[in-house]
Amino acid sequence: MKVIETQEAKKSFLGNLTVQILIAMLLGAFLGVFIHNNYTPEIAKDFSGYIKMLATIFIRLVQMIISPLVFTTLVVGIAKLGDIKSVGRIGGKALGWFFTASFISLLIGMFWVNFFQPGIGIQLIDIDPTTASEVTEKTQNFSAQNFVEHIIPKSIVEAMATNEILQIVIFSIFFGLAAASIGDFTKPVINALDKTSHIILKMVNYVMKFAPLGVFGAIAGVFATRDVSDLLITYAKFFGSFLVGITSLWVVLLFVGYVFLKGHMTTLLKRIVSPLIIAFGTTSSEAVFPKLTEELERFGIKDKIVSFMLPLGYSFNLDGSMMYMTFASIFIAQASGIQLDIGTQMTMLLVLMLTSKGIAGVPRASLVVVAATCGMFDIPVEGIALILPIDHFCDMFRSATNVLGNALATSVVGKWEKED
């Protein structure tokens, strides 16, 4: 009897998605290091390209369901809220939280980069600016006009085809408000969308079975082409300072979580362990959007709150990315020998606060915003090449932090709504 129970416990343990992902991360790291140490750089590069296809498949599977999930859940959520007054009340709380969290995250990044000054003593002249061309080319069209165009959709079909979350959110809000204002006449449409959202959430369960393979491919591909020991030694000061900054941001977020949610915060953390690890392994907070939706509803947040808050959060509440943006921008200035006074840094902070909104889903979004901000303040944009080699590892931490921040924001606003 005990043998059967032990076997069942072992099977249950190994069947846990979080455990499978952790095992996949370790196996991926070991395989990547083995390939890097035993084969030529050319073979390792080819191997990395092929093995990363596993991560690409997983992320594309997730991207396949994000657009319909955001549209259906947000429209249903707004329709269930019932009126513009309710939407305005919850939206006001959400935006108040998002901008406060963003400002604190930016301040934390600014504080630690000034405290440690990791860019001092680095020679910018030694870097190869062509390595940053992928990012710097994207900043050439980064203007106020394009920023507005990026937020407002000209076609919902195009927005869904390109997974522009903020544009889908804008359309869904208008659609949901219009449906709510008409009343009972729209109930068949809302019911159909509600059932569609549940079908898509069921698809999430199928897609998540590929998560360990996706994490395995992403980790193995990175470790195969990069000598991690050399990277960490070379960038020890930058990466170490960044880790202090991201850790302090986690401390703040967890403290705020326990203040508002009290004992329920521990339950929330247990619920979101799997999404956190997936985001960490794949460097994509977008990859866990469907899973996070499911876990927050299981945590006890009303589906209409989750449906409304989470899509907004993915556009306005990327705490880890915000902290990294000030940190990286001022780091490049330090490496370029440019002294920025506190007034200029605060101006930069406000610019980042505005320009960073609505760029979720853009490849290397944080770096694009950093490069654009550097250009505005006459800091050499080519300095972005300095942080490219270590950016993947920084992205792992900031993606997980983005997930924590959005889970916390949704849970707190959900608690406030219960009390009102």
Short mmCIF file of C-alpha atoms in Angstrom, two decimals:
data_model
loop_
_atom_site.label_atom_id
_atom_site.label_comp_id
_atom_site.label_asym_id
_atom_site.label_seq_id
_atom_site.Cartn_x
_atom_site.Cartn_y
_atom_site.Cartn_z
CA MET A 1 0.00 0.00 0.00
CA LYS A 2 2.81 2.39 0.95
CA VAL A 3 4.62 1.54 -2.30
CA ILE A 4 1.52 2.47 -4.32
CA GLU A 5 1.14 5.75 -2.39
CA THR A 6 4.82 6.54 -2.92
CA GLN A 7 4.51 5.86 -6.66
CA GLU A 8 1.40 8.04 -6.89
CA ALA A 9 3.13 10.86 -4.99
CA LYS A 10 6.16 10.58 -7.30
CA LYS A 11 3.91 10.61 -10.37
CA SER A 12 2.03 13.63 -9.01
CA PHE A 13 5.31 15.44 -8.29
CA LEU A 14 6.75 14.79 -11.76
CA GLY A 15 3.39 15.65 -13.33
CA ASN A 16 3.46 19.12 -11.78
CA LEU A 17 4.04 21.73 -14.50
CA THR A 18 6.32 23.84 -12.30
CA VAL A 19 8.55 20.85 -11.54
CA GLN A 20 8.68 19.89 -15.22
CA ILE A 21 9.74 23.43 -16.15
CA LEU A 22 12.47 23.52 -13.49
CA ILE A 23 13.81 20.17 -14.72
CA ALA A 24 13.68 21.47 -18.31
CA MET A 25 15.67 24.58 -17.31
CA LEU A 26 18.40 22.46 -15.69
CA LEU A 27 18.58 20.00 -18.60
CA GLY A 28 18.66 22.87 -21.08
CA ALA A 29 21.50 24.58 -19.21
CA PHE A 30 23.53 21.35 -19.00
CA LEU A 31 23.01 20.56 -22.68
CA GLY A 32 23.84 24.13 -23.74
CA VAL A 33 27.06 24.21 -21.68
CA PHE A 34 28.05 20.77 -23.03
CA ILE A 35 27.59 21.89 -26.65
CA HIS A 36 29.45 25.16 -25.98
CA ASN A 37 32.44 23.40 -24.40
CA ASN A 38 32.75 20.45 -26.80
CA TYR A 39 31.94 21.81 -30.25
CA THR A 40 33.09 24.61 -32.52
CA PRO A 41 31.31 28.01 -32.38
CA GLU A 42 29.82 27.35 -35.83
CA ILE A 43 28.26 24.05 -34.76
CA ALA A 44 27.10 25.57 -31.48
CA LYS A 45 25.46 28.44 -33.37
CA ASP A 46 23.64 26.02 -35.71
CA PHE A 47 22.56 23.92 -32.72
CA SER A 48 21.29 27.04 -30.95
CA GLY A 49 19.22 28.03 -33.98
CA TYR A 50 17.58 24.61 -34.20
CA ILE A 51 16.98 24.05 -30.47
CA LYS A 52 15.49 27.53 -30.06
CA MET A 53 12.77 26.43 -32.48
CA LEU A 54 11.20 24.64 -29.49
CA ALA A 55 10.88 27.98 -27.71
CA THR A 56 9.60 29.62 -30.89
CA ILE A 57 6.91 26.95 -31.29
CA PHE A 58 5.74 27.39 -27.70
CA ILE A 59 5.66 31.21 -27.85
CA ARG A 60 3.84 31.16 -31.19
CA LEU A 61 1.27 28.75 -29.77
CA VAL A 62 0.68 31.22 -26.95
CA GLN A 63 0.57 34.18 -29.34
CA MET A 64 -2.00 32.26 -31.38
CA ILE A 65 -4.55 32.53 -28.55
CA ILE A 66 -3.67 35.91 -27.00
CA SER A 67 -5.67 38.13 -29.38
CA PRO A 68 -8.97 36.20 -29.18
CA LEU A 69 -8.49 35.75 -25.42
CA VAL A 70 -7.91 39.47 -24.74
CA PHE A 71 -10.84 40.48 -26.97
CA THR A 72 -13.39 37.98 -25.63
CA THR A 73 -12.49 38.27 -21.94
CA LEU A 74 -12.23 42.06 -21.94
CA VAL A 75 -15.51 42.60 -23.80
CA VAL A 76 -17.31 40.13 -21.50
CA GLY A 77 -15.68 41.71 -18.45
CA ILE A 78 -16.81 45.22 -19.40
CA ALA A 79 -20.30 44.02 -20.31
CA LYS A 80 -20.58 42.29 -16.93
CA LEU A 81 -19.44 45.46 -15.15
CA GLY A 82 -22.63 46.91 -16.58
CA ASP A 83 -22.05 50.61 -17.08
CA ILE A 84 -19.52 53.31 -17.87
CA LYS A 85 -19.45 54.37 -14.21
CA SER A 86 -18.20 50.92 -13.09
CA VAL A 87 -15.66 50.78 -15.90
CA GLY A 88 -14.45 54.28 -15.00
CA ARG A 89 -14.18 53.41 -11.31
CA ILE A 90 -12.16 50.22 -11.84
CA GLY A 91 -10.15 51.80 -14.69
CA GLY A 92 -9.28 54.74 -12.44
CA LYS A 93 -8.04 52.43 -9.68
CA ALA A 94 -6.09 50.39 -12.22
CA LEU A 95 -4.36 53.38 -13.85
CA GLY A 96 -3.63 54.91 -10.44
CA TRP A 97 -1.92 51.69 -9.38
CA PHE A 98 -0.09 51.27 -12.71
CA PHE A 99 1.40 54.76 -12.80
CA THR A 100 2.39 54.66 -9.12
CA ALA A 101 4.06 51.26 -9.56
CA SER A 102 5.80 52.42 -12.76
CA PHE A 103 7.11 55.58 -11.07
CA ILE A 104 8.46 53.62 -8.08
CA SER A 105 10.09 51.07 -10.42
CA LEU A 106 11.77 53.84 -12.41
CA LEU A 107 12.99 55.50 -9.20
CA ILE A 108 14.48 52.22 -7.94
CA GLY A 109 16.40 51.80 -11.20
CA MET A 110 17.62 55.40 -11.04
CA PHE A 111 18.71 55.06 -7.39
CA TRP A 112 20.77 51.89 -7.80
CA VAL A 113 22.51 52.90 -11.04
CA ASN A 114 23.59 56.13 -9.35
CA PHE A 115 24.60 54.30 -6.19
CA PHE A 116 26.77 51.62 -7.85
CA GLN A 117 27.72 53.60 -11.00
CA PRO A 118 28.42 50.42 -13.02
CA GLY A 119 29.13 52.39 -16.21
CA ILE A 120 32.03 54.39 -14.80
CA GLY A 121 35.36 53.25 -16.25
CA ILE A 122 33.91 51.36 -19.23
CA GLN A 123 35.33 52.48 -22.55
CA LEU A 124 32.49 53.03 -25.01
CA ILE A 125 34.97 53.40 -27.84
CA ASP A 126 35.82 49.69 -27.65
CA ILE A 127 32.39 48.40 -28.62
CA ASP A 128 31.15 47.44 -32.06
CA PRO A 129 28.17 49.68 -32.90
CA THR A 130 26.96 47.35 -35.66
CA THR A 131 25.89 44.81 -33.02
CA ALA A 132 23.21 47.28 -31.94
CA SER A 133 21.90 47.98 -35.43
CA GLU A 134 18.83 45.77 -34.93
CA VAL A 135 17.69 47.97 -32.04
CA THR A 136 18.88 51.38 -33.24
CA GLU A 137 17.13 50.97 -36.61
CA LYS A 138 13.81 50.61 -34.78
CA THR A 139 14.33 53.92 -32.99
CA GLN A 140 14.53 55.93 -36.21
CA ASN A 141 10.74 55.85 -36.54
CA PHE A 142 10.17 56.29 -32.81
CA SER A 143 8.29 59.62 -32.68
CA ALA A 144 5.22 61.12 -30.98
CA GLN A 145 3.18 60.52 -34.13
CA ASN A 146 4.18 56.86 -34.37
CA PHE A 147 3.64 56.47 -30.64
CA VAL A 148 0.01 57.57 -31.03
CA GLU A 149 -0.41 55.41 -34.13
CA HIS A 150 0.88 52.46 -32.15
CA ILE A 151 -1.79 52.96 -29.49
CA ILE A 152 -4.86 53.69 -31.67
CA PRO A 153 -5.77 50.85 -34.09
CA LYS A 154 -6.73 51.64 -37.66
CA SER A 155 -7.97 48.07 -38.06
CA ILE A 156 -8.88 45.55 -35.38
CA VAL A 157 -8.01 42.77 -37.84
CA GLU A 158 -4.51 44.17 -38.30
CA ALA A 159 -4.13 44.67 -34.52
CA MET A 160 -5.09 41.04 -33.89
CA ALA A 161 -2.86 39.80 -36.69
CA THR A 162 0.15 41.53 -35.14
CA ASN A 163 -0.83 40.89 -31.49
CA GLU A 164 -0.86 44.59 -30.61
CA ILE A 165 -2.34 44.14 -27.14
CA LEU A 166 -2.97 47.82 -26.39
CA GLN A 167 -4.75 48.36 -29.71
CA ILE A 168 -6.93 45.30 -29.04
CA VAL A 169 -7.65 46.68 -25.55
CA ILE A 170 -8.75 50.05 -26.99
CA PHE A 171 -11.14 48.39 -29.48
CA SER A 172 -12.45 45.95 -26.85
CA ILE A 173 -13.21 48.78 -24.40
CA PHE A 174 -15.28 50.62 -27.03
CA PHE A 175 -17.00 47.38 -28.08
CA GLY A 176 -17.74 46.38 -24.48
CA LEU A 177 -19.07 49.81 -23.49
CA ALA A 178 -21.30 49.90 -26.58
CA ALA A 179 -22.63 46.41 -25.81
CA ALA A 180 -23.28 47.33 -22.16
CA SER A 181 -25.13 50.53 -23.14
CA ILE A 182 -27.56 48.65 -25.44
CA GLY A 183 -28.60 46.30 -22.64
CA ASP A 184 -30.38 42.94 -22.89
CA PHE A 185 -30.44 43.03 -26.70
CA THR A 186 -26.70 42.18 -26.75
CA LYS A 187 -26.92 39.26 -24.28
CA PRO A 188 -26.69 36.56 -27.02
CA VAL A 189 -23.47 38.15 -28.34
CA ILE A 190 -21.94 38.47 -24.86
CA ASN A 191 -22.93 34.89 -23.99
CA ALA A 192 -21.31 33.66 -27.21
CA LEU A 193 -18.11 35.58 -26.45
CA ASP A 194 -18.18 34.27 -22.86
CA LYS A 195 -18.38 30.68 -24.09
CA THR A 196 -15.64 31.40 -26.64
CA SER A 197 -13.36 32.70 -23.88
CA HIS A 198 -13.87 29.47 -21.92
CA ILE A 199 -12.98 27.42 -24.99
CA ILE A 200 -9.79 29.46 -25.42
CA LEU A 201 -8.93 29.02 -21.72
CA LYS A 202 -9.29 25.26 -22.27
CA MET A 203 -6.83 25.61 -25.14
CA VAL A 204 -4.45 27.17 -22.63
CA ASN A 205 -4.23 23.83 -20.80
CA TYR A 206 -3.18 22.13 -24.03
CA VAL A 207 -0.65 24.82 -24.96
CA MET A 208 0.94 24.81 -21.48
CA LYS A 209 1.92 21.17 -21.94
CA PHE A 210 4.53 22.50 -24.40
CA ALA A 211 5.96 24.94 -21.82
CA PRO A 212 8.76 22.64 -20.54
CA LEU A 213 9.93 22.01 -24.11
CA GLY A 214 9.85 25.75 -24.85
CA VAL A 215 11.88 26.59 -21.74
CA PHE A 216 14.33 23.74 -22.50
CA GLY A 217 14.93 25.07 -26.03
CA ALA A 218 15.32 28.69 -24.94
CA ILE A 219 17.83 27.92 -22.18
CA ALA A 220 19.85 25.39 -24.20
CA GLY A 221 20.07 27.80 -27.16
CA VAL A 222 21.44 30.65 -25.05
CA PHE A 223 23.97 28.58 -23.11
CA ALA A 224 25.25 26.90 -26.29
CA THR A 225 26.46 30.15 -27.86
CA ARG A 226 27.60 32.14 -24.83
CA ASP A 227 30.33 31.54 -22.31
CA VAL A 228 28.34 32.43 -19.26
CA SER A 229 31.35 32.55 -16.91
CA ASP A 230 33.13 35.09 -19.14
CA LEU A 231 29.93 37.09 -19.55
CA LEU A 232 29.28 37.30 -15.84
CA ILE A 233 32.89 38.23 -15.07
CA THR A 234 32.90 40.93 -17.76
CA TYR A 235 29.53 42.29 -16.77
CA ALA A 236 29.66 41.45 -13.08
CA LYS A 237 29.26 45.05 -11.96
CA PHE A 238 26.37 45.79 -14.34
CA PHE A 239 24.57 42.49 -13.75
CA GLY A 240 25.21 42.52 -10.00
CA SER A 241 23.88 46.08 -9.68
CA PHE A 242 20.86 45.16 -11.78
CA LEU A 243 20.13 42.13 -9.57
CA VAL A 244 20.25 44.33 -6.47
CA GLY A 245 17.79 46.70 -8.15
CA ILE A 246 15.39 43.96 -9.27
CA THR A 247 15.59 42.28 -5.83
CA SER A 248 14.72 45.55 -4.08
CA LEU A 249 11.77 45.96 -6.48
CA TRP A 250 10.57 42.45 -5.55
CA VAL A 251 10.87 43.36 -1.86
CA VAL A 252 8.73 46.45 -2.44
CA LEU A 253 6.13 44.54 -4.47
CA LEU A 254 5.92 41.69 -1.95
CA PHE A 255 5.70 44.14 0.96
CA VAL A 256 2.86 46.03 -0.74
CA GLY A 257 1.19 42.71 -1.54
CA TYR A 258 1.24 41.58 2.09
CA VAL A 259 -0.03 45.01 3.21
CA PHE A 260 -3.09 44.82 0.94
CA LEU A 261 -3.69 41.07 0.68
CA LYS A 262 -2.28 39.98 4.05
CA GLY A 263 -2.28 36.15 4.38
CA HIS A 264 -3.80 35.72 0.91
CA MET A 265 -0.50 36.94 -0.60
CA THR A 266 1.14 33.58 0.20
CA THR A 267 -1.68 31.77 -1.61
CA LEU A 268 -1.29 34.10 -4.59
CA LEU A 269 2.45 33.38 -4.80
CA LYS A 270 1.76 29.63 -4.80
CA ARG A 271 -0.73 30.14 -7.65
CA ILE A 272 1.66 32.14 -9.85
CA VAL A 273 4.85 30.09 -9.36
CA SER A 274 4.35 28.32 -12.68
CA PRO A 275 3.70 31.55 -14.70
CA LEU A 276 6.73 33.17 -13.03
CA ILE A 277 9.04 30.32 -14.01
CA ILE A 278 7.70 30.18 -17.59
CA ALA A 279 8.25 33.94 -17.97
CA PHE A 280 11.75 33.58 -16.50
CA GLY A 281 12.70 30.68 -18.79
CA THR A 282 11.26 32.08 -22.02
CA THR A 283 12.01 35.79 -21.27
CA SER A 284 8.43 36.53 -22.30
CA SER A 285 5.81 37.83 -19.88
CA GLU A 286 3.39 37.64 -22.83
CA ALA A 287 3.87 33.86 -22.95
CA VAL A 288 2.11 33.43 -19.60
CA PHE A 289 -0.84 35.78 -20.20
CA PRO A 290 -3.39 32.96 -20.71
CA LYS A 291 -2.03 30.87 -17.81
CA LEU A 292 -1.96 33.89 -15.50
CA THR A 293 -5.59 34.66 -16.39
CA GLU A 294 -6.57 31.14 -15.37
CA GLU A 295 -4.58 31.15 -12.11
CA LEU A 296 -5.90 34.54 -10.95
CA GLU A 297 -9.48 33.36 -11.47
CA ARG A 298 -8.67 30.23 -9.44
CA PHE A 299 -7.19 32.49 -6.76
CA GLY A 300 -10.66 33.99 -6.36
CA ILE A 301 -10.57 37.20 -8.39
CA LYS A 302 -13.82 37.70 -10.31
CA ASP A 303 -13.44 36.90 -13.99
CA LYS A 304 -14.75 40.34 -14.97
CA ILE A 305 -11.95 42.00 -12.94
CA VAL A 306 -9.24 39.71 -14.35
CA SER A 307 -10.60 40.20 -17.87
CA PHE A 308 -10.42 43.97 -17.48
CA MET A 309 -7.23 44.38 -15.44
CA LEU A 310 -4.78 41.95 -17.00
CA PRO A 311 -4.86 43.23 -20.62
CA LEU A 312 -4.45 46.79 -19.28
CA GLY A 313 -1.60 45.66 -17.06
CA TYR A 314 0.29 44.14 -19.98
CA SER A 315 0.23 47.55 -21.64
CA PHE A 316 0.69 49.88 -18.67
CA ASN A 317 2.22 47.90 -15.82
CA LEU A 318 5.58 46.35 -16.72
CA ASP A 319 7.43 47.01 -13.47
CA GLY A 320 10.56 44.98 -14.23
CA SER A 321 10.98 46.60 -17.64
CA MET A 322 10.48 50.08 -16.17
CA MET A 323 13.19 49.54 -13.56
CA TYR A 324 15.55 48.27 -16.27
CA MET A 325 14.92 51.23 -18.57
CA THR A 326 16.20 53.91 -16.21
CA PHE A 327 19.02 51.64 -15.07
CA ALA A 328 20.19 50.93 -18.64
CA SER A 329 19.75 54.51 -19.93
CA ILE A 330 21.83 56.07 -17.15
CA PHE A 331 24.37 53.22 -17.38
CA ILE A 332 24.99 54.06 -21.05
CA ALA A 333 25.36 57.74 -20.13
CA GLN A 334 27.93 56.82 -17.47
CA ALA A 335 29.85 54.64 -19.96
CA SER A 336 29.79 57.53 -22.46
CA GLY A 337 31.31 59.90 -19.89
CA ILE A 338 28.14 62.03 -19.78
CA GLN A 339 27.18 63.45 -16.40
CA LEU A 340 23.43 63.78 -15.90
CA ASP A 341 22.23 65.99 -13.05
CA ILE A 342 19.24 64.94 -10.96
CA GLY A 343 16.91 67.32 -12.83
CA THR A 344 17.85 65.77 -16.18
CA GLN A 345 17.48 62.27 -14.77
CA MET A 346 14.01 63.08 -13.42
CA THR A 347 13.06 64.46 -16.85
CA MET A 348 14.34 61.23 -18.40
CA LEU A 349 12.27 59.29 -15.88
CA LEU A 350 9.10 61.14 -16.92
CA VAL A 351 9.88 60.61 -20.61
CA LEU A 352 10.31 56.89 -19.97
CA MET A 353 7.05 56.84 -18.02
CA LEU A 354 5.18 58.04 -21.11
CA THR A 355 7.09 56.44 -23.99
CA SER A 356 7.14 52.98 -22.42
CA LYS A 357 3.35 52.62 -22.39
CA GLY A 358 1.84 50.49 -25.09
CA ILE A 359 4.97 48.82 -26.42
CA ALA A 360 4.26 45.37 -24.96
CA GLY A 361 4.79 42.67 -27.55
CA VAL A 362 7.41 44.67 -29.50
CA PRO A 363 10.60 42.58 -29.88
CA ARG A 364 13.31 43.92 -27.53
CA ALA A 365 10.78 46.56 -26.48
CA SER A 366 12.78 47.74 -23.45
CA LEU A 367 15.93 48.22 -25.52
CA VAL A 368 14.04 50.12 -28.22
CA VAL A 369 12.68 52.56 -25.61
CA VAL A 370 16.12 52.88 -23.97
CA ALA A 371 17.74 53.63 -27.34
CA ALA A 372 15.07 56.19 -28.21
CA THR A 373 15.42 57.89 -24.82
CA CYS A 374 19.20 58.04 -25.16
CA GLY A 375 18.74 59.75 -28.53
CA MET A 376 16.49 62.40 -26.94
CA PHE A 377 19.15 63.25 -24.35
CA ASP A 378 22.12 63.21 -26.75
CA ILE A 379 23.54 60.00 -25.30
CA PRO A 380 25.25 57.78 -27.93
CA VAL A 381 22.57 55.31 -29.04
CA GLU A 382 25.32 52.86 -30.07
CA GLY A 383 25.97 52.37 -26.36
CA ILE A 384 23.09 49.92 -26.41
CA ALA A 385 25.63 47.42 -27.81
CA LEU A 386 27.25 47.42 -24.37
CA ILE A 387 24.31 45.70 -22.73
CA LEU A 388 23.21 43.43 -25.59
CA PRO A 389 25.43 40.47 -24.55
CA ILE A 390 23.93 40.38 -21.05
CA ASP A 391 20.44 41.57 -21.96
CA HIS A 392 18.96 38.08 -22.29
CA PHE A 393 19.79 37.26 -18.68
CA CYS A 394 18.44 40.61 -17.47
CA ASP A 395 15.30 39.95 -19.52
CA MET A 396 14.69 36.72 -17.61
CA PHE A 397 14.42 38.62 -14.34
CA ARG A 398 12.45 41.58 -15.64
CA SER A 399 9.91 39.32 -17.42
CA ALA A 400 9.22 37.44 -14.18
CA THR A 401 8.93 40.76 -12.34
CA ASN A 402 6.38 41.99 -14.89
CA VAL A 403 4.26 38.91 -14.19
CA LEU A 404 4.45 39.45 -10.41
CA GLY A 405 3.50 43.12 -10.78
CA ASN A 406 0.45 42.37 -12.93
CA ALA A 407 -0.73 39.51 -10.71
CA LEU A 408 -0.43 41.79 -7.68
CA ALA A 409 -2.21 44.74 -9.33
CA THR A 410 -5.11 42.55 -10.49
CA SER A 411 -5.45 40.90 -7.07
CA VAL A 412 -5.41 44.17 -5.10
CA VAL A 413 -7.94 45.90 -7.35
CA GLY A 414 -10.09 42.76 -7.18
CA LYS A 415 -9.96 42.94 -3.36
CA TRP A 416 -10.89 46.64 -3.42
CA GLU A 417 -13.91 45.89 -5.60
CA LYS A 418 -15.10 43.19 -3.18
CA GLU A 419 -14.97 45.70 -0.32
CA ASP A 420 -16.84 48.45 -2.22
#
